[in-house]
PDB file of C-alpha atoms in Angstrom:
ATOM      1  CA  GLN A   6      10.795-126.322  48.151  1.00  0.00           C
ATOM      2  CA  VAL A   7      10.823-122.628  47.635  1.00  0.00           C
ATOM      3  CA  GLN A   8      12.827-121.356  49.636  1.00  0.00           C
ATOM      4  CA  LEU A   9      16.096-119.100  51.421  1.00  0.00           C
ATOM      5  CA  VAL A  10      18.381-120.044  53.166  1.00  0.00           C
ATOM      6  CA  GLU A  11      21.299-117.204  54.426  1.00  0.00           C
ATOM      7  CA  SER A  12      24.770-118.347  55.957  1.00  0.00           C
ATOM      8  CA  GLY A  13      27.983-116.590  56.455  1.00  0.00           C
ATOM      9  CA  GLY A  14      26.957-115.091  59.581  1.00  0.00           C
ATOM     10  CA  GLY A  15      28.986-114.881  63.094  1.00  0.00           C
ATOM     11  CA  VAL A  16      30.656-112.063  65.450  1.00  0.00           C
ATOM     12  CA  VAL A  17      32.684-109.854  63.086  1.00  0.00           C
ATOM     13  CA  GLN A  18      35.165-107.357  65.162  1.00  0.00           C
ATOM     14  CA  SER A  19      34.590-103.037  64.215  1.00  0.00           C
ATOM     15  CA  GLY A  20      36.594-102.521  61.260  1.00  0.00           C
ATOM     16  CA  ARG A  21      36.230-105.971  59.460  1.00  0.00           C
ATOM     17  CA  SER A  22      34.351-107.884  56.177  1.00  0.00           C
ATOM     18  CA  LEU A  23      32.316-110.493  56.103  1.00  0.00           C
ATOM     19  CA  ARG A  24      30.020-112.020  53.968  1.00  0.00           C
ATOM     20  CA  LEU A  25      26.626-113.377  53.932  1.00  0.00           C
ATOM     21  CA  SER A  26      25.172-115.867  51.251  1.00  0.00           C
ATOM     22  CA  CYS A  27      21.911-116.668  50.334  1.00  0.00           C
ATOM     23  CA  ALA A  28      20.406-119.289  48.012  1.00  0.00           C
ATOM     24  CA  ALA A  29      17.863-120.379  46.624  1.00  0.00           C
ATOM     25  CA  SER A  30      15.608-122.379  46.039  1.00  0.00           C
ATOM     26  CA  GLY A  31      11.878-124.186  44.481  1.00  0.00           C
ATOM     27  CA  PHE A  32      12.330-120.571  42.000  1.00  0.00           C
ATOM     28  CA  ASN A  33      12.804-119.226  39.132  1.00  0.00           C
ATOM     29  CA  PHE A  34      15.535-116.989  40.266  1.00  0.00           C
ATOM     30  CA  SER A  35      17.601-115.205  37.053  1.00  0.00           C
ATOM     31  CA  SER A  36      13.664-113.647  37.131  1.00  0.00           C
ATOM     32  CA  TYR A  37      13.432-112.093  40.520  1.00  0.00           C
ATOM     33  CA  THR A  38      14.905-109.007  41.496  1.00  0.00           C
ATOM     34  CA  MET A  39      16.041-109.488  45.092  1.00  0.00           C
ATOM     35  CA  PHE A  40      16.752-107.918  47.860  1.00  0.00           C
ATOM     36  CA  TRP A  41      18.668-108.044  52.186  1.00  0.00           C
ATOM     37  CA  VAL A  42      16.151-106.532  55.087  1.00  0.00           C
ATOM     38  CA  ARG A  43      18.403-106.389  58.959  1.00  0.00           C
ATOM     39  CA  GLN A  44      16.868-106.296  61.859  1.00  0.00           C
ATOM     40  CA  ALA A  45      18.624-104.797  64.595  1.00  0.00           C
ATOM     41  CA  PRO A  46      17.985-106.689  68.126  1.00  0.00           C
ATOM     42  CA  GLY A  47      15.062-105.246  69.927  1.00  0.00           C
ATOM     43  CA  LYS A  48      14.375-102.824  66.667  1.00  0.00           C
ATOM     44  CA  GLY A  49      12.474-103.150  63.463  1.00  0.00           C
ATOM     45  CA  LEU A  50      13.009-104.232  59.980  1.00  0.00           C
ATOM     46  CA  GLU A  51      14.809-102.135  57.933  1.00  0.00           C
ATOM     47  CA  TRP A  52      16.394-101.772  53.212  1.00  0.00           C
ATOM     48  CA  VAL A  53      19.541-102.864  52.981  1.00  0.00           C
ATOM     49  CA  SER A  54      20.238-102.818  49.117  1.00  0.00           C
ATOM     50  CA  LEU A  55      18.629-104.488  45.963  1.00  0.00           C
ATOM     51  CA  ILE A  56      19.729-106.184  42.626  1.00  0.00           C
ATOM     52  CA  SER A  57      17.850-106.461  39.823  1.00  0.00           C
ATOM     53  CA  TYR A  58      16.977-109.866  38.206  1.00  0.00           C
ATOM     54  CA  ASN A  59      20.355-109.424  36.311  1.00  0.00           C
ATOM     55  CA  GLY A  60      22.467-107.728  38.216  1.00  0.00           C
ATOM     56  CA  ARG A  61      22.674-105.148  36.381  1.00  0.00           C
ATOM     57  CA  ASN A  62      20.416-102.087  38.765  1.00  0.00           C
ATOM     58  CA  THR A  63      21.680-101.948  42.377  1.00  0.00           C
ATOM     59  CA  TYR A  64      20.212 -99.561  45.397  1.00  0.00           C
ATOM     60  CA  TYR A  65      22.027 -99.440  49.228  1.00  0.00           C
ATOM     61  CA  ALA A  66      20.715 -97.658  51.931  1.00  0.00           C
ATOM     62  CA  ASP A  67      22.837 -94.438  52.585  1.00  0.00           C
ATOM     63  CA  SER A  68      23.588 -96.176  56.045  1.00  0.00           C
ATOM     64  CA  VAL A  69      25.079 -99.290  54.310  1.00  0.00           C
ATOM     65  CA  ARG A  70      26.440 -97.369  50.977  1.00  0.00           C
ATOM     66  CA  GLY A  71      29.987 -97.672  49.614  1.00  0.00           C
ATOM     67  CA  ARG A  72      30.536-100.127  52.636  1.00  0.00           C
ATOM     68  CA  PHE A  73      28.154-103.179  51.233  1.00  0.00           C
ATOM     69  CA  ALA A  74      28.029-104.858  47.998  1.00  0.00           C
ATOM     70  CA  ILE A  75      25.207-106.944  46.997  1.00  0.00           C
ATOM     71  CA  ALA A  76      26.063-109.627  44.325  1.00  0.00           C
ATOM     72  CA  ARG A  77      24.346-112.367  42.649  1.00  0.00           C
ATOM     73  CA  ASP A  78      24.753-115.510  40.028  1.00  0.00           C
ATOM     74  CA  ASN A  79      22.431-116.672  38.124  1.00  0.00           C
ATOM     75  CA  SER A  80      23.510-119.320  37.546  1.00  0.00           C
ATOM     76  CA  ASP A  81      24.159-120.451  41.168  1.00  0.00           C
ATOM     77  CA  HIS A  82      20.727-119.056  42.008  1.00  0.00           C
ATOM     78  CA  THR A  83      23.173-118.101  44.789  1.00  0.00           C
ATOM     79  CA  LEU A  84      23.123-114.042  46.596  1.00  0.00           C
ATOM     80  CA  SER A  85      25.484-111.904  48.431  1.00  0.00           C
ATOM     81  CA  LEU A  86      26.195-110.417  50.419  1.00  0.00           C
ATOM     82  CA  GLN A  87      29.535-108.587  50.813  1.00  0.00           C
ATOM     83  CA  MET A  88      30.331-106.588  53.947  1.00  0.00           C
ATOM     84  CA  HIS A  89      33.294-104.242  55.126  1.00  0.00           C
ATOM     85  CA  SER A  90      34.264-101.171  57.619  1.00  0.00           C
ATOM     86  CA  LEU A  91      31.932-103.196  60.148  1.00  0.00           C
ATOM     87  CA  ARG A  92      29.957-100.730  62.948  1.00  0.00           C
ATOM     88  CA  ILE A  93      28.571-101.552  65.850  1.00  0.00           C
ATOM     89  CA  ASP A  94      24.819-100.493  65.167  1.00  0.00           C
ATOM     90  CA  ASP A  95      25.465-103.334  61.594  1.00  0.00           C
ATOM     91  CA  THR A  96      24.627-105.907  64.078  1.00  0.00           C
ATOM     92  CA  ALA A  97      21.780-107.804  63.489  1.00  0.00           C
ATOM     93  CA  ILE A  98      19.862-110.533  61.663  1.00  0.00           C
ATOM     94  CA  TYR A  99      20.024-110.600  57.995  1.00  0.00           C
ATOM     95  CA  PHE A 100      16.839-111.663  55.860  1.00  0.00           C
ATOM     96  CA  CYS A 101      17.703-112.703  51.493  1.00  0.00           C
ATOM     97  CA  VAL A 102      14.856-111.762  50.271  1.00  0.00           C
ATOM     98  CA  LYS A 103      12.673-112.997  47.358  1.00  0.00           C
ATOM     99  CA  ALA A 104      11.116-109.359  45.271  1.00  0.00           C
ATOM    100  CA  ALA A 105       7.553-109.425  43.948  1.00  0.00           C
ATOM    101  CA  ARG A 106       6.352-108.346  40.662  1.00  0.00           C
ATOM    102  CA  GLY A 107       5.512-105.196  42.511  1.00  0.00           C
ATOM    103  CA  LEU A 108       8.761-104.842  44.993  1.00  0.00           C
ATOM    104  CA  PHE A 109       7.624-106.129  48.185  1.00  0.00           C
ATOM    105  CA  GLY A 110       9.066-109.538  49.844  1.00  0.00           C
ATOM    106  CA  ASP A 111       6.753-112.307  48.725  1.00  0.00           C
ATOM    107  CA  LEU A 112       9.171-114.508  50.333  1.00  0.00           C
ATOM    108  CA  TRP A 113      11.805-114.310  53.139  1.00  0.00           C
ATOM    109  CA  GLY A 114      14.534-116.587  54.396  1.00  0.00           C
ATOM    110  CA  GLN A 115      15.033-117.678  57.733  1.00  0.00           C
ATOM    111  CA  GLY A 116      17.963-114.804  58.562  1.00  0.00           C
ATOM    112  CA  ALA A 117      21.811-114.614  59.297  1.00  0.00           C
ATOM    113  CA  LEU A 118      22.830-113.024  62.629  1.00  0.00           C
ATOM    114  CA  VAL A 119      25.648-111.212  62.461  1.00  0.00           C
ATOM    115  CA  THR A 120      27.202-109.170  65.018  1.00  0.00           C
ATOM    116  CA  VAL A 121      29.449-106.753  65.713  1.00  0.00           C
ATOM    117  CA  SER A 122      32.456-106.381  68.905  1.00  0.00           C
ATOM    118  CA  SER A 123      34.602-103.692  69.917  1.00  0.00           C
TER     119      SER A 123
ATOM    120  CA  GLU B  21      12.140 -91.217  52.243  1.00  0.00           C
ATOM    121  CA  ILE B  22       8.813 -91.507  52.998  1.00  0.00           C
ATOM    122  CA  VAL B  23       8.363 -92.169  55.956  1.00  0.00           C
ATOM    123  CA  MET B  24       5.799 -95.136  57.271  1.00  0.00           C
ATOM    124  CA  THR B  25       4.261 -94.928  61.226  1.00  0.00           C
ATOM    125  CA  GLN B  26       1.938 -97.556  62.642  1.00  0.00           C
ATOM    126  CA  SER B  27      -0.091 -97.590  65.381  1.00  0.00           C
ATOM    127  CA  PRO B  28      -0.573 -98.540  68.459  1.00  0.00           C
ATOM    128  CA  ALA B  29       2.580 -99.767  69.647  1.00  0.00           C
ATOM    129  CA  THR B  30       1.245-102.624  71.232  1.00  0.00           C
ATOM    130  CA  LEU B  31      -1.816-104.652  71.320  1.00  0.00           C
ATOM    131  CA  SER B  32      -3.329-106.502  73.702  1.00  0.00           C
ATOM    132  CA  VAL B  33      -5.983-108.958  71.929  1.00  0.00           C
ATOM    133  CA  SER B  34      -8.711-111.348  73.394  1.00  0.00           C
ATOM    134  CA  PRO B  35      -8.354-114.777  71.614  1.00  0.00           C
ATOM    135  CA  GLY B  36     -11.087-114.648  68.844  1.00  0.00           C
ATOM    136  CA  ASP B  37     -11.526-111.380  68.926  1.00  0.00           C
ATOM    137  CA  ARG B  38     -10.343-108.205  65.970  1.00  0.00           C
ATOM    138  CA  ALA B  39      -7.618-107.137  65.496  1.00  0.00           C
ATOM    139  CA  THR B  40      -7.422-103.652  63.921  1.00  0.00           C
ATOM    140  CA  LEU B  41      -4.064-101.700  63.529  1.00  0.00           C
ATOM    141  CA  SER B  42      -2.960 -98.706  61.612  1.00  0.00           C
ATOM    142  CA  CYS B  43      -0.396 -97.274  59.289  1.00  0.00           C
ATOM    143  CA  TRP B  44       0.465 -93.562  57.716  1.00  0.00           C
ATOM    144  CA  ALA B  45       2.647 -92.677  54.892  1.00  0.00           C
ATOM    145  CA  SER B  46       4.073 -89.602  55.200  1.00  0.00           C
ATOM    146  CA  GLN B  47       3.149 -88.591  51.581  1.00  0.00           C
ATOM    147  CA  SER B  48       0.612 -90.277  49.396  1.00  0.00           C
ATOM    148  CA  ILE B  49       1.962 -94.100  48.346  1.00  0.00           C
ATOM    149  CA  GLY B  50      -1.487 -95.148  46.131  1.00  0.00           C
ATOM    150  CA  ILE B  51      -2.163 -98.947  46.837  1.00  0.00           C
ATOM    151  CA  ASN B  52       1.258 -99.355  47.109  1.00  0.00           C
ATOM    152  CA  LEU B  53       1.570-100.968  51.136  1.00  0.00           C
ATOM    153  CA  ALA B  54       2.368-104.977  52.295  1.00  0.00           C
ATOM    154  CA  TRP B  55       1.901-106.246  54.953  1.00  0.00           C
ATOM    155  CA  TYR B  56       3.849-108.212  56.871  1.00  0.00           C
ATOM    156  CA  GLN B  57       3.997-111.203  59.979  1.00  0.00           C
ATOM    157  CA  HIS B  58       7.513-111.408  61.528  1.00  0.00           C
ATOM    158  CA  LYS B  59       7.043-114.164  64.491  1.00  0.00           C
ATOM    159  CA  PRO B  60      10.856-114.251  66.336  1.00  0.00           C
ATOM    160  CA  GLY B  61      13.434-116.580  65.407  1.00  0.00           C
ATOM    161  CA  GLN B  62      11.199-116.895  61.739  1.00  0.00           C
ATOM    162  CA  ALA B  63      11.099-115.785  58.444  1.00  0.00           C
ATOM    163  CA  PRO B  64       8.687-112.296  58.588  1.00  0.00           C
ATOM    164  CA  ARG B  65       5.555-113.029  56.073  1.00  0.00           C
ATOM    165  CA  LEU B  66       3.916-111.463  53.670  1.00  0.00           C
ATOM    166  CA  LEU B  67       0.068-111.595  54.474  1.00  0.00           C
ATOM    167  CA  ILE B  68      -1.333-108.576  51.877  1.00  0.00           C
ATOM    168  CA  TYR B  69      -0.079-106.538  49.303  1.00  0.00           C
ATOM    169  CA  GLY B  70      -1.557-103.933  47.209  1.00  0.00           C
ATOM    170  CA  ALA B  71      -2.853-102.232  50.330  1.00  0.00           C
ATOM    171  CA  SER B  72      -5.705-105.011  49.810  1.00  0.00           C
ATOM    172  CA  MET B  73      -4.906-107.901  48.026  1.00  0.00           C
ATOM    173  CA  ARG B  74      -3.684-111.261  50.434  1.00  0.00           C
ATOM    174  CA  ALA B  75      -0.568-113.287  49.243  1.00  0.00           C
ATOM    175  CA  THR B  76      -1.227-116.614  48.112  1.00  0.00           C
ATOM    176  CA  GLY B  77      -2.344-119.144  51.770  1.00  0.00           C
ATOM    177  CA  ILE B  78      -3.259-116.725  53.441  1.00  0.00           C
ATOM    178  CA  PRO B  79      -6.396-116.849  55.457  1.00  0.00           C
ATOM    179  CA  GLY B  80      -9.224-114.463  54.752  1.00  0.00           C
ATOM    180  CA  ARG B  81      -9.304-113.251  58.408  1.00  0.00           C
ATOM    181  CA  PHE B  82      -6.492-111.457  57.595  1.00  0.00           C
ATOM    182  CA  SER B  83      -8.389-108.050  55.098  1.00  0.00           C
ATOM    183  CA  GLY B  84      -6.210-104.485  53.924  1.00  0.00           C
ATOM    184  CA  SER B  85      -7.578-101.842  53.052  1.00  0.00           C
ATOM    185  CA  GLY B  86      -6.768 -97.929  52.360  1.00  0.00           C
ATOM    186  CA  SER B  87      -5.244 -96.679  49.931  1.00  0.00           C
ATOM    187  CA  GLY B  88      -2.994 -93.206  49.882  1.00  0.00           C
ATOM    188  CA  THR B  89      -1.379 -92.524  52.790  1.00  0.00           C
ATOM    189  CA  GLU B  90      -4.012 -93.725  55.437  1.00  0.00           C
ATOM    190  CA  PHE B  91      -3.308 -97.927  55.166  1.00  0.00           C
ATOM    191  CA  ILE B  92      -5.655-100.746  57.990  1.00  0.00           C
ATOM    192  CA  LEU B  93      -5.121-104.227  58.949  1.00  0.00           C
ATOM    193  CA  THR B  94      -8.137-106.032  60.417  1.00  0.00           C
ATOM    194  CA  ILE B  95      -7.159-109.599  61.905  1.00  0.00           C
ATOM    195  CA  ASN B  96     -10.687-110.699  62.356  1.00  0.00           C
ATOM    196  CA  SER B  97     -11.419-113.665  65.240  1.00  0.00           C
ATOM    197  CA  LEU B  98      -7.657-113.460  66.091  1.00  0.00           C
ATOM    198  CA  GLN B  99      -6.375-117.480  66.054  1.00  0.00           C
ATOM    199  CA  SER B 100      -2.699-118.135  68.989  1.00  0.00           C
ATOM    200  CA  GLU B 101      -1.510-118.325  65.659  1.00  0.00           C
ATOM    201  CA  ASP B 102      -1.743-114.383  64.767  1.00  0.00           C
ATOM    202  CA  PHE B 103       0.181-113.113  68.144  1.00  0.00           C
ATOM    203  CA  ALA B 104       3.431-111.202  65.924  1.00  0.00           C
ATOM    204  CA  VAL B 105       4.287-108.061  64.970  1.00  0.00           C
ATOM    205  CA  TYR B 106       2.751-107.101  62.218  1.00  0.00           C
ATOM    206  CA  TYR B 107       4.674-104.528  59.750  1.00  0.00           C
ATOM    207  CA  CYS B 108       3.991-102.103  57.346  1.00  0.00           C
ATOM    208  CA  GLN B 109       5.863-101.144  54.023  1.00  0.00           C
ATOM    209  CA  GLN B 110       5.488 -98.759  51.274  1.00  0.00           C
ATOM    210  CA  TYR B 111       7.522 -99.950  47.553  1.00  0.00           C
ATOM    211  CA  MET B 112       5.631 -96.577  45.532  1.00  0.00           C
ATOM    212  CA  ASN B 113       9.036 -95.034  46.507  1.00  0.00           C
ATOM    213  CA  TRP B 114      12.494 -96.261  46.497  1.00  0.00           C
ATOM    214  CA  PRO B 115      15.028 -96.694  47.761  1.00  0.00           C
ATOM    215  CA  PRO B 116      14.680 -96.584  50.442  1.00  0.00           C
ATOM    216  CA  PHE B 117      11.685 -98.849  50.915  1.00  0.00           C
ATOM    217  CA  THR B 118      10.557 -97.763  53.721  1.00  0.00           C
ATOM    218  CA  PHE B 119       8.984-100.056  56.588  1.00  0.00           C
ATOM    219  CA  GLY B 120       6.648 -99.576  59.711  1.00  0.00           C
ATOM    220  CA  PRO B 121       8.343 -99.786  63.223  1.00  0.00           C
ATOM    221  CA  GLY B 122       5.301-102.529  64.299  1.00  0.00           C
ATOM    222  CA  THR B 123       2.778-102.989  66.257  1.00  0.00           C
ATOM    223  CA  LYS B 124       2.616-105.653  68.163  1.00  0.00           C
ATOM    224  CA  VAL B 125      -0.118-108.495  68.853  1.00  0.00           C
ATOM    225  CA  ASP B 126      -0.378-110.335  72.636  1.00  0.00           C
ATOM    226  CA  ILE B 127      -2.583-111.567  74.302  1.00  0.00           C
ATOM    227  CA  LYS B 128      -5.091-110.063  76.702  1.00  0.00           C
TER     228      LYS B 128
END
């Protein structure tokens, strides 16, 4: 079954760290660029980060650069997002997204909720 | 950064009617535009890419048009399962990839 399943969400205090994972199945994971996209409560979608198919190239939104790190393990078909120095405004549902060749998201996970408390 | 805008914020439509959603880019993005459908608690779903190409499995009642800075998503004969929030996204100039604020289609 072609799917992405996120895990690792939860409640964390401001300033602490959290690591999200995404398990991919049903497609050749190592061939595709992957994204993280988030949705804050009551807000729209916000792109967070991108990693190339081989992991050599990474990009970040200004709001998370220097605090978040995207990585992938192609042997294990997993994508991760290590989040440090979390802030209240990082509270959101984080979606793992497979990018099609044109770099739009053609497969999305159900999302993992991250709540940052004071 | 390319800014995406959408109109209207909310569209009230009766089942069986047509819905027309608009999306604008702050600068030309060619046809590098995607539309997504998002229902609460679910994964967003790709509807349209390349401004007018339907994604795999998307019903024919969904159609996209436009190029440059103006784009339209049309949903003909709305079904109950079509009530959702719709987002446009540009993938011409990145980073960042940018989304519009969304249009909520609800039942009239």
